[in-house]
Coordinates of N, CA and C and ligand atoms in Angstrom, one line a residue:
M28 N -3.9 234.7 41.9 CA -3.4 234.6 43.3 C -3.6 235.8 44.1
Q29 N -3.2 236.9 43.5 CA -3.3 238.2 44.1 C -4.8 238.5 44.3
M30 N -5.7 238.2 43.3 CA -7.1 238.4 43.4 C -7.7 237.6 44.5
D31 N -7.3 236.4 44.6 CA -7.8 235.5 45.7 C -7.5 236.1 47.1
S32 N -6.3 236.6 47.2 CA -5.9 237.2 48.5 C -6.8 238.4 48.8
I33 N -7.0 239.2 47.8 CA -7.8 240.4 48.0 C -9.3 240.0 48.4
K34 N -9.8 239.0 47.7 CA -11.1 238.5 48.0 C -11.2 237.9 49.4
N35 N -10.1 237.2 49.8 CA -10.1 236.7 51.1 C -10.1 237.8 52.1
G36 N -9.3 238.8 51.8 CA -9.2 240.0 52.7 C -10.6 240.6 52.9
I37 N -11.2 240.8 51.7 CA -12.6 241.4 51.8 C -13.5 240.6 52.5
R38 N -13.5 239.3 52.3 CA -14.4 238.3 53.0 C -14.2 238.4 54.5
S39 N -12.9 238.5 54.9 CA -12.6 238.6 56.3 C -13.1 239.8 56.9
S40 N -13.0 240.9 56.1 CA -13.5 242.2 56.6 C -15.0 242.2 56.8
V41 N -15.6 241.6 55.8 CA -17.1 241.5 55.9 C -17.5 240.6 57.1
A42 N -16.8 239.5 57.3 CA -17.1 238.6 58.4 C -16.8 239.3 59.7
F43 N -15.7 240.1 59.7 CA -15.3 240.8 60.9 C -16.4 241.9 61.2
A44 N -16.8 242.6 60.2 CA -17.8 243.7 60.4 C -19.1 243.1 60.9
S45 N -19.5 241.9 60.4 CA -20.8 241.3 60.9 C -20.6 240.8 62.4
L46 N -19.4 240.4 62.6 CA -19.1 240.0 64.0 C -19.2 241.1 65.0
L47 N -18.8 242.3 64.5 CA -18.9 243.5 65.4 C -20.4 243.8 65.7
V48 N -21.2 243.6 64.7 CA -22.7 243.9 64.8 C -23.3 242.9 65.8
L49 N -22.9 241.6 65.6 CA -23.5 240.5 66.4 C -23.2 240.6 67.9
V50 N -21.9 240.8 68.2 CA -21.5 240.7 69.6 C -20.9 242.0 70.1
G51 N -21.1 243.1 69.4 CA -20.4 244.3 69.8 C -21.1 245.0 70.9
C52 N -22.3 244.6 71.4 CA -23.0 245.4 72.3 C -23.2 244.7 73.6
Q53 N -22.6 245.1 74.7 CA -22.8 244.5 76.0 C -22.9 245.6 77.1
T54 N -23.4 245.3 78.2 CA -23.6 246.3 79.3 C -22.8 245.9 80.6
A55 N -22.1 246.8 81.2 CA -21.4 246.5 82.4 C -22.4 246.5 83.6
P56 N -22.2 245.6 84.6 CA -23.1 245.5 85.7 C -23.0 246.8 86.6
I57 N -24.0 247.1 87.3 CA -24.0 248.3 88.2 C -24.1 249.6 87.5
T58 N -23.1 249.9 86.6 CA -23.1 251.2 85.9 C -23.9 251.2 84.7
G59 N -24.2 250.1 84.1 CA -25.0 250.0 82.9 C -24.4 250.6 81.7
R60 N -23.0 250.8 81.7 CA -22.3 251.4 80.6 C -22.3 250.4 79.4
N61 N -22.5 250.9 78.2 CA -22.4 250.1 77.0 C -21.0 249.8 76.7
Q62 N -20.7 248.5 76.3 CA -19.4 248.1 76.1 C -19.2 247.5 74.7
F63 N -18.1 247.7 74.1 CA -17.7 247.2 72.8 C -16.9 245.9 73.0
I64 N -17.5 244.7 72.9 CA -16.8 243.5 73.2 C -17.0 242.5 72.0
I65 N -15.9 242.1 71.3 CA -16.1 241.2 70.2 C -15.3 239.9 70.4
V66 N -14.7 239.7 71.6 CA -14.1 238.4 71.8 C -15.1 237.6 72.7
S67 N -15.2 236.3 72.4 CA -16.1 235.5 73.1 C -15.6 235.3 74.5
E68 N -16.6 235.0 75.4 CA -16.3 234.8 76.8 C -15.2 233.6 76.9
S69 N -15.5 232.5 76.1 CA -14.6 231.4 76.3 C -13.1 231.7 75.8
Q70 N -13.0 232.5 74.7 CA -11.7 232.9 74.3 C -11.0 233.7 75.4
A71 N -11.7 234.7 75.9 CA -11.1 235.6 77.0 C -10.7 234.8 78.2
V72 N -11.6 233.8 78.6 CA -11.3 233.0 79.8 C -10.1 232.2 79.6
Q73 N -9.9 231.6 78.4 CA -8.8 230.8 78.0 C -7.5 231.6 78.1
L74 N -7.5 232.8 77.4 CA -6.3 233.7 77.4 C -6.0 234.1 78.9
G75 N -7.0 234.3 79.7 CA -6.8 234.7 81.1 C -6.1 233.6 81.9
A76 N -6.6 232.4 81.7 CA -6.0 231.2 82.3 C -4.6 231.0 81.9
D77 N -4.3 231.1 80.6 CA -2.9 230.9 80.1 C -2.0 232.0 80.7
A78 N -2.4 233.2 80.7 CA -1.6 234.3 81.2 C -1.3 234.1 82.7
Y79 N -2.3 233.7 83.5 CA -2.2 233.5 84.9 C -1.2 232.4 85.2
K80 N -1.3 231.3 84.4 CA -0.4 230.1 84.6 C 1.0 230.6 84.4
Q81 N 1.2 231.4 83.4 CA 2.6 231.9 83.0 C 3.1 232.8 84.2
I82 N 2.3 233.7 84.7 CA 2.7 234.6 85.7 C 3.0 233.8 87.0
R83 N 2.2 232.7 87.3 CA 2.5 231.9 88.4 C 3.8 231.1 88.3
T84 N 4.2 230.8 87.1 CA 5.4 230.1 86.8 C 6.6 231.0 87.0
E85 N 6.4 232.3 86.6 CA 7.6 233.2 86.6 C 7.8 234.1 87.8
T86 N 6.7 234.2 88.7 CA 6.8 235.0 89.9 C 6.7 234.1 91.1
P87 N 7.6 234.4 92.1 CA 7.5 233.5 93.3 C 6.2 233.8 94.0
I88 N 5.6 232.7 94.5 CA 4.3 232.7 95.2 C 4.5 232.7 96.7
S89 N 3.8 233.6 97.4 CA 4.0 233.7 98.8 C 3.3 232.6 99.5
R90 N 4.0 232.0 100.6 CA 3.4 231.0 101.4 C 3.0 231.5 102.7
D91 N 3.0 232.8 102.9 CA 2.6 233.5 104.2 C 1.2 233.1 104.5
P92 N 0.9 232.3 105.6 CA -0.4 231.8 105.8 C -1.4 232.9 106.1
T93 N -1.0 234.0 106.8 CA -1.9 235.0 107.2 C -2.4 235.8 106.0
M94 N -1.4 236.2 105.1 CA -1.8 236.9 103.9 C -2.6 236.1 103.0
N95 N -2.3 234.8 102.8 CA -3.0 233.9 101.9 C -4.5 233.8 102.4
Q96 N -4.6 233.6 103.7 CA -5.9 233.4 104.3 C -6.8 234.6 104.1
A97 N -6.2 235.8 104.3 CA -6.9 237.0 104.2 C -7.4 237.3 102.8
V98 N -6.5 237.0 101.8 CA -6.8 237.2 100.4 C -7.9 236.2 99.9
Q99 N -7.8 235.0 100.3 CA -8.8 234.0 100.0 C -10.1 234.3 100.6
D100 N -10.1 234.7 101.9 CA -11.4 235.0 102.6 C -12.1 236.2 101.9
A101 N -11.4 237.3 101.7 CA -12.0 238.5 101.1 C -12.4 238.2 99.7
G102 N -11.5 237.6 98.9 CA -11.8 237.3 97.5 C -13.1 236.5 97.3
R103 N -13.2 235.4 98.1 CA -14.4 234.5 98.0 C -15.6 235.2 98.5
R104 N -15.5 236.0 99.5 CA -16.7 236.7 100.1 C -17.2 237.7 99.1
I105 N -16.3 238.4 98.4 CA -16.7 239.4 97.3 C -17.3 238.6 96.1
A106 N -16.6 237.6 95.7 CA -17.1 236.9 94.5 C -18.5 236.3 94.7
A107 N -18.8 236.0 96.0 CA -20.1 235.4 96.3 C -21.2 236.3 96.1
V108 N -21.0 237.6 96.2 CA -22.1 238.6 96.0 C -22.0 239.3 94.6
A109 N -20.9 239.0 93.8 CA -20.8 239.6 92.5 C -21.7 239.0 91.5
H110 N -21.8 239.6 90.3 CA -22.6 239.0 89.2 C -21.8 237.9 88.5
D111 N -21.5 236.9 89.3 CA -20.5 235.9 88.8 C -21.2 235.0 87.8
P112 N -20.6 234.9 86.5 CA -21.2 234.1 85.5 C -20.7 232.6 85.7
G113 N -20.1 232.3 86.8 CA -19.6 230.9 87.0 C -18.2 230.7 86.8
Y114 N -17.4 231.8 87.1 CA -15.9 231.7 86.9 C -15.3 230.8 87.9
D115 N -14.1 230.2 87.5 CA -13.3 229.4 88.4 C -12.3 230.3 89.1
W116 N -12.8 231.0 90.2 CA -12.0 232.0 90.9 C -10.7 231.5 91.4
E117 N -9.6 232.2 91.2 CA -8.4 231.9 91.8 C -7.7 233.1 92.4
F118 N -7.2 233.1 93.6 CA -6.6 234.3 94.2 C -5.2 233.8 94.6
T119 N -4.2 234.5 94.1 CA -2.8 234.1 94.4 C -2.1 235.3 95.0
V120 N -1.3 235.1 96.1 CA -0.4 236.1 96.7 C 1.0 236.0 96.1
F121 N 1.5 237.0 95.5 CA 2.9 236.9 94.9 C 3.9 237.7 95.8
E122 N 5.1 237.1 95.8 CA 6.2 237.7 96.6 C 6.7 238.9 95.7
D123 N 6.2 240.1 96.0 CA 6.6 241.3 95.3 C 6.3 242.5 96.1
A124 N 7.4 243.3 96.3 CA 7.2 244.4 97.3 C 6.4 245.6 96.7
D125 N 6.1 245.6 95.4 CA 5.3 246.6 94.8 C 3.9 246.5 95.3
P126 N 3.3 247.5 95.9 CA 1.9 247.4 96.4 C 0.9 247.4 95.2
N127 N 0.7 246.2 94.6 CA -0.1 246.1 93.4 C -1.0 244.9 93.4
A128 N -2.0 244.9 92.5 CA -2.9 243.7 92.4 C -3.3 243.7 90.9
F129 N -3.8 242.6 90.4 CA -4.3 242.5 89.0 C -5.4 241.5 88.9
A130 N -6.2 241.7 87.8 CA -7.2 240.7 87.5 C -7.2 240.3 86.0
L131 N -7.3 239.0 85.8 CA -7.4 238.5 84.4 C -8.7 237.9 84.1
P132 N -9.1 237.8 82.8 CA -10.4 237.3 82.5 C -10.7 235.9 83.1
G133 N -11.9 235.7 83.5 CA -12.3 234.4 84.1 C -12.1 234.3 85.6
G134 N -11.8 235.4 86.2 CA -11.7 235.4 87.7 C -10.4 235.0 88.2
K135 N -9.3 235.3 87.6 CA -7.9 235.0 88.0 C -7.3 236.3 88.6
V136 N -7.1 236.3 89.9 CA -6.7 237.6 90.6 C -5.4 237.4 91.3
G137 N -4.5 238.3 91.2 CA -3.2 238.3 91.9 C -3.0 239.5 92.8
V138 N -2.4 239.3 94.0 CA -2.2 240.3 94.9 C -0.7 240.2 95.3
N139 N 0.0 241.3 95.4 CA 1.4 241.3 95.8 C 1.5 241.4 97.3
T140 N 2.5 240.8 97.9 CA 2.8 240.9 99.3 C 2.9 242.4 99.7
G141 N 3.5 243.2 98.8 CA 3.7 244.7 99.1 C 2.4 245.4 99.3
L142 N 1.3 244.9 98.8 CA 0.0 245.5 99.0 C -0.4 245.7 100.5
F143 N 0.1 244.7 101.3 CA -0.3 244.7 102.7 C 0.3 245.9 103.5
Q144 N 1.3 246.6 102.8 CA 1.8 247.9 103.4 C 0.8 249.0 103.3
V145 N -0.2 248.8 102.4 CA -1.2 249.9 102.1 C -2.6 249.5 102.6
A146 N -2.9 248.2 102.3 CA -4.2 247.7 102.8 C -4.0 247.2 104.2
K147 N -4.4 248.0 105.2 CA -3.9 247.7 106.6 C -4.9 247.0 107.4
N148 N -6.1 246.7 106.9 CA -7.0 245.8 107.7 C -7.9 245.1 106.7
E149 N -8.8 244.2 107.2 CA -9.6 243.3 106.4 C -10.4 244.1 105.4
A150 N -11.0 245.2 105.9 CA -12.0 245.9 105.0 C -11.2 246.7 103.9
Q151 N -10.0 247.2 104.2 CA -9.2 247.8 103.1 C -8.7 246.8 102.1
L152 N -8.4 245.6 102.6 CA -8.0 244.5 101.6 C -9.2 244.2 100.8
A153 N -10.4 244.1 101.4 CA -11.6 243.8 100.7 C -11.9 244.8 99.6
A154 N -11.5 246.1 99.8 CA -11.7 247.1 98.8 C -10.9 246.8 97.5
V155 N -9.6 246.3 97.8 CA -8.8 245.9 96.6 C -9.4 244.7 95.9
M156 N -9.8 243.7 96.7 CA -10.3 242.5 96.1 C -11.6 242.8 95.3
A157 N -12.4 243.7 95.9 CA -13.7 244.0 95.2 C -13.4 244.8 93.9
H158 N -12.4 245.7 93.9 CA -12.0 246.4 92.7 C -11.5 245.4 91.6
E159 N -10.7 244.4 92.0 CA -10.2 243.4 91.0 C -11.3 242.5 90.5
V160 N -12.2 242.0 91.4 CA -13.3 241.2 91.1 C -14.2 241.9 90.1
A161 N -14.3 243.3 90.3 CA -15.2 244.1 89.4 C -14.6 244.1 88.0
H162 N -13.2 244.3 87.9 CA -12.6 244.3 86.6 C -12.9 243.0 85.8
A163 N -12.8 241.9 86.6 CA -13.1 240.6 85.9 C -14.6 240.4 85.5
I164 N -15.5 240.8 86.4 CA -16.9 240.6 86.1 C -17.3 241.6 85.0
A165 N -16.8 242.8 85.0 CA -17.2 243.8 83.9 C -16.4 243.5 82.6
R166 N -15.7 242.4 82.6 CA -15.0 242.0 81.4 C -14.1 243.0 80.8
H167 N -13.4 243.8 81.6 CA -12.5 244.9 81.1 C -11.4 244.4 80.2
S168 N -10.9 243.2 80.5 CA -9.8 242.7 79.6 C -10.3 242.4 78.2
A169 N -11.5 241.8 78.2 CA -12.1 241.5 76.9 C -12.4 242.8 76.1
E170 N -12.8 243.8 76.8 CA -13.0 245.1 76.2 C -11.7 245.7 75.6
R171 N -10.7 245.5 76.4 CA -9.3 246.0 76.0 C -8.9 245.2 74.7
M172 N -9.1 243.9 74.8 CA -8.7 243.0 73.6 C -9.5 243.5 72.4
S173 N -10.8 243.8 72.6 CA -11.7 244.1 71.5 C -11.2 245.4 70.8
Q174 N -10.8 246.4 71.6 CA -10.2 247.6 71.1 C -9.0 247.3 70.2
Q175 N -8.1 246.5 70.8 CA -6.9 246.2 70.0 C -7.2 245.5 68.7
I176 N -8.2 244.5 68.8 CA -8.6 243.8 67.6 C -9.1 244.8 66.5
A177 N -9.9 245.7 67.0 CA -10.6 246.6 66.1 C -9.5 247.5 65.4
I178 N -8.5 247.9 66.2 CA -7.4 248.8 65.7 C -6.6 248.0 64.7
Q179 N -6.1 246.8 65.1 CA -5.3 246.0 64.3 C -6.0 245.5 63.0
G180 N -7.3 245.1 63.3 CA -8.1 244.6 62.2 C -8.4 245.7 61.1
G181 N -8.6 246.9 61.6 CA -8.9 248.0 60.7 C -7.6 248.3 59.9
L182 N -6.5 248.3 60.6 CA -5.2 248.5 59.9 C -5.0 247.5 58.8
A183 N -5.2 246.2 59.2 CA -4.9 245.1 58.3 C -5.9 245.2 57.1
A184 N -7.1 245.5 57.4 CA -8.1 245.5 56.3 C -7.8 246.7 55.3
A185 N -7.4 247.8 55.9 CA -7.2 249.0 55.1 C -5.9 248.9 54.4
G186 N -4.8 248.5 55.1 CA -3.5 248.6 54.5 C -3.1 247.4 53.7
A187 N -3.3 246.2 54.2 CA -2.8 245.0 53.6 C -3.9 244.2 53.0
A188 N -4.4 244.6 51.8 CA -5.4 243.9 51.1 C -4.9 242.5 50.7
S189 N -3.5 242.4 50.7 CA -2.9 241.2 50.2 C -2.9 240.2 51.4
A190 N -3.3 240.5 52.6 CA -3.3 239.6 53.7 C -4.3 238.5 53.4
T191 N -3.9 237.2 53.6 CA -4.8 236.1 53.4 C -5.7 236.1 54.7
A192 N -6.8 235.3 54.6 CA -7.7 235.2 55.7 C -6.9 234.6 56.9
A193 N -6.0 233.7 56.6 CA -5.2 233.1 57.7 C -4.3 234.1 58.4
Q194 N -3.7 234.9 57.6 CA -2.8 235.9 58.1 C -3.6 236.9 58.9
Y195 N -4.8 237.2 58.4 CA -5.7 238.2 59.0 C -6.1 237.7 60.4
S196 N -6.5 236.5 60.5 CA -7.0 236.0 61.8 C -5.8 235.9 62.7
G197 N -4.6 235.6 62.2 CA -3.4 235.6 63.0 C -3.1 236.9 63.6
I198 N -3.3 238.0 62.8 CA -3.0 239.4 63.3 C -4.0 239.6 64.5
L199 N -5.3 239.2 64.3 CA -6.3 239.5 65.3 C -6.0 238.7 66.6
A200 N -5.6 237.4 66.4 CA -5.4 236.6 67.6 C -4.2 237.2 68.4
Q201 N -3.2 237.7 67.6 CA -2.0 238.2 68.3 C -2.4 239.5 69.1
A202 N -3.3 240.3 68.5 CA -3.7 241.6 69.1 C -4.4 241.2 70.4
A203 N -5.3 240.2 70.4 CA -6.0 239.8 71.6 C -5.1 239.3 72.6
T204 N -4.1 238.5 72.3 CA -3.2 237.8 73.2 C -2.4 238.9 73.9
L205 N -1.9 239.9 73.2 CA -1.1 240.9 73.8 C -1.9 241.8 74.7
A206 N -3.2 242.0 74.3 CA -4.0 243.0 75.1 C -4.4 242.4 76.4
V207 N -4.3 241.1 76.6 CA -4.8 240.5 77.9 C -4.0 241.1 79.1
V208 N -2.7 241.5 78.8 CA -1.9 242.0 79.9 C -1.7 243.5 79.8
L209 N -2.4 244.2 78.9 CA -2.4 245.7 78.9 C -3.0 246.3 80.1
P210 N -2.5 247.5 80.5 CA -3.2 248.2 81.6 C -4.6 248.6 81.2
F211 N -5.5 248.6 82.2 CA -6.9 249.1 81.9 C -6.9 250.6 81.6
G212 N -8.0 251.1 81.0 CA -8.1 252.5 80.8 C -8.7 253.2 82.0
R213 N -8.6 254.5 82.0 CA -9.0 255.2 83.2 C -10.5 255.1 83.5
N214 N -11.3 255.0 82.4 CA -12.8 254.9 82.7 C -13.1 253.5 83.2
Q215 N -12.3 252.5 82.8 CA -12.4 251.1 83.4 C -12.0 251.1 84.9
E216 N -11.0 251.9 85.2 CA -10.6 252.0 86.6 C -11.6 252.6 87.5
S217 N -12.2 253.7 87.0 CA -13.3 254.3 87.7 C -14.5 253.4 87.9
E218 N -14.8 252.7 86.8 CA -15.9 251.8 86.8 C -15.7 250.6 87.8
A219 N -14.4 250.1 87.9 CA -14.1 249.0 88.8 C -14.2 249.6 90.3
D220 N -13.8 250.9 90.5 CA -14.0 251.5 91.8 C -15.5 251.5 92.2
E221 N -16.3 251.9 91.2 CA -17.8 252.0 91.5 C -18.4 250.6 91.8
I222 N -18.2 249.7 90.9 CA -18.7 248.4 91.1 C -18.2 247.7 92.3
G223 N -16.9 247.9 92.5 CA -16.2 247.3 93.7 C -16.8 247.8 95.0
L224 N -17.0 249.1 95.0 CA -17.6 249.7 96.2 C -18.9 249.1 96.6
M225 N -19.8 248.9 95.6 CA -21.1 248.3 95.8 C -20.9 246.8 96.3
Y226 N -20.0 246.1 95.6 CA -19.8 244.7 96.0 C -19.3 244.5 97.4
M227 N -18.3 245.4 97.8 CA -17.8 245.3 99.2 C -18.9 245.6 100.2
A228 N -19.7 246.6 99.9 CA -20.8 246.9 100.8 C -21.8 245.7 100.9
E229 N -22.1 245.1 99.8 CA -23.0 244.0 99.8 C -22.5 242.8 100.5
A230 N -21.1 242.6 100.5 CA -20.5 241.5 101.2 C -20.3 241.8 102.7
G231 N -20.8 243.0 103.1 CA -20.8 243.3 104.5 C -19.5 244.0 105.0
Y232 N -18.7 244.5 104.1 CA -17.5 245.3 104.5 C -17.9 246.8 104.4
D233 N -17.4 247.6 105.4 CA -17.7 249.0 105.5 C -17.1 249.7 104.3
P234 N -17.9 250.2 103.3 CA -17.3 250.8 102.1 C -16.4 252.0 102.3
R235 N -16.5 252.6 103.5 CA -15.7 253.8 103.8 C -14.2 253.4 103.9
A236 N -13.9 252.1 104.0 CA -12.5 251.5 104.0 C -11.9 251.8 102.6
A237 N -12.7 251.9 101.6 CA -12.1 252.1 100.2 C -11.5 253.5 100.2
V238 N -12.1 254.5 100.8 CA -11.5 255.8 100.9 C -10.2 255.8 101.7
E239 N -10.2 255.1 102.9 CA -9.0 254.9 103.7 C -7.9 254.3 102.9
L240 N -8.2 253.3 102.1 CA -7.2 252.6 101.3 C -6.5 253.6 100.4
W241 N -7.3 254.5 99.7 CA -6.7 255.4 98.7 C -6.0 256.5 99.4
Q242 N -6.4 256.8 100.7 CA -5.6 257.8 101.5 C -4.2 257.2 101.8
N243 N -4.2 255.9 102.1 CA -3.0 255.2 102.4 C -2.1 255.2 101.2
F244 N -2.7 254.9 100.0 CA -1.9 254.9 98.7 C -1.3 256.3 98.5
A245 N -2.1 257.3 98.8 CA -1.6 258.7 98.5 C -0.4 259.0 99.4
S246 N -0.4 258.5 100.6 CA 0.7 258.9 101.5 C 1.8 257.8 101.4
F247 N 1.6 256.8 100.6 CA 2.6 255.7 100.5 C 3.9 256.3 99.8
G248 N 5.0 255.9 100.4 CA 6.3 256.4 100.2 C 7.0 256.8 98.9
G249 N 7.8 257.7 99.1 CA 8.9 258.0 98.1 C 8.6 258.8 96.9
D250 N 9.5 259.0 96.1 CA 9.4 259.8 94.9 C 8.7 259.0 93.8
R251 N 9.0 257.7 93.8 CA 8.4 256.9 92.7 C 7.1 256.3 93.1
P252 N 6.0 256.8 92.5 CA 4.7 256.2 92.9 C 4.6 254.7 92.5
P253 N 3.9 253.9 93.4 CA 3.8 252.5 93.0 C 3.0 252.3 91.7
E254 N 3.3 251.2 91.1 CA 2.7 250.9 89.8 C 1.2 251.1 89.8
F255 N 0.6 250.6 90.9 CA -0.9 250.6 91.0 C -1.4 252.1 90.7
L256 N -0.6 253.0 91.2 CA -1.0 254.4 91.1 C -0.8 254.9 89.6
S257 N 0.3 254.5 89.0 CA 0.7 255.1 87.7 C -0.3 254.7 86.7
T258 N -1.0 253.5 86.8 CA -1.9 253.1 85.8 C -3.4 253.4 86.2
H259 N -3.5 254.1 87.3 CA -4.9 254.3 87.9 C -5.1 255.8 88.0
P260 N -6.3 256.3 88.1 CA -6.6 257.7 88.3 C -5.9 258.2 89.6
S261 N -5.7 259.4 89.8 CA -5.0 259.9 91.0 C -5.9 259.7 92.2
P262 N -5.2 259.4 93.4 CA -6.0 259.1 94.6 C -7.0 260.1 94.9
G263 N -6.7 261.4 94.7 CA -7.6 262.5 95.0 C -8.9 262.4 94.2
T264 N -8.7 262.1 92.9 CA -9.9 262.0 92.0 C -10.7 260.8 92.4
R265 N -10.1 259.7 92.7 CA -10.9 258.5 93.0 C -11.5 258.6 94.4
I266 N -10.9 259.3 95.3 CA -11.5 259.5 96.6 C -12.8 260.4 96.5
D267 N -12.7 261.5 95.7 CA -13.8 262.3 95.4 C -15.0 261.5 94.8
R268 N -14.7 260.7 93.8 CA -15.7 259.8 93.2 C -16.3 258.9 94.2
L269 N -15.4 258.2 95.0 CA -15.9 257.3 96.0 C -16.9 257.9 97.0
N270 N -16.5 259.1 97.4 CA -17.3 259.8 98.4 C -18.7 260.2 97.8
A271 N -18.7 260.5 96.5 CA -19.9 260.8 95.8 C -20.9 259.6 95.8
L272 N -20.2 258.4 95.7 CA -21.0 257.2 95.6 C -21.4 256.6 97.0
M273 N -20.8 257.2 98.1 CA -20.8 256.6 99.4 C -22.3 256.5 100.0
P274 N -23.1 257.5 99.8 CA -24.5 257.3 100.3 C -25.2 256.1 99.9
R275 N -25.1 255.8 98.5 CA -25.7 254.5 98.0 C -25.0 253.3 98.6
A276 N -23.7 253.4 98.6 CA -22.9 252.2 99.2 C -23.2 251.9 100.6
L277 N -23.4 253.0 101.4 CA -23.7 252.8 102.8 C -25.1 252.2 103.0
E278 N -26.0 252.6 102.2 CA -27.4 252.0 102.2 C -27.3 250.5 102.0
I279 N -26.5 250.1 101.0 CA -26.3 248.7 100.7 C -25.7 248.0 101.9
Y280 N -24.6 248.7 102.4 CA -23.9 248.1 103.6 C -24.8 247.9 104.8
R281 N -25.6 248.9 105.1 CA -26.5 248.8 106.3 C -27.5 247.7 106.1
A282 N -27.9 247.4 104.8 CA -28.9 246.4 104.5 C -28.3 245.0 104.6
N283 N -26.9 244.9 104.5 CA -26.2 243.6 104.4 C -25.3 243.4 105.5
Q284 N -25.3 244.2 106.6 CA -24.4 244.0 107.7 C -24.5 242.7 108.3
Q285 N -23.4 242.1 108.6 CA -23.4 240.7 109.2 C -23.2 240.7 110.7
Ligands
ZN4 ZN1 -7.8 248.6 88.5

């Protein structure tokens, strides 16, 4: 019995290792960064849809027609120029005073009503939507899930040789499910800024509005920074990076002005 479990464990590790080789190499759009992704697109999209459904059940949804229209318009206009693999895009405005937004796998995007205190015009809102669309297109959640699976899988394979194959896949599935709502890493945030800047320019929004947006975030109130800031690089850092990318973005903008 013990031997069988060990063999199962080894077999899972071998299967897991070959899985890494098979699907471990992908490239992000625009930046061309190599990514470690071992969850399938369909798994990630399913987890994203489930999490979105749950958030929509638990958080009040705004019926403000102006905010909803603005978010739908900007979201769809950005998604139309993105490297969209055919996602079923959904954009929801949530009643929440925190100036924040989020993206889940498969093109599920949420924007809080509080964001409108910081995104003060159409182009600034488009900068947020482009950033979130970029997270989804660059599969940042799947990348996050893959890191968690690799960590948990490594621990399970090294520590618990007695884990059965079923227990082993259970551990991995749980790691992926939890990771779907983990904050993104800083390199992913910078990448979403870069991809988002090019997407907004291509959609015909002035990319300089992205810099204005982060200036607004920087001066936005009080001692407690909004959540959007605490999980993201500092506004000064991202403004510097955005300005460095601006000549390329402006070229794209001028070529696509409507
Ligand atoms: Zn972000």
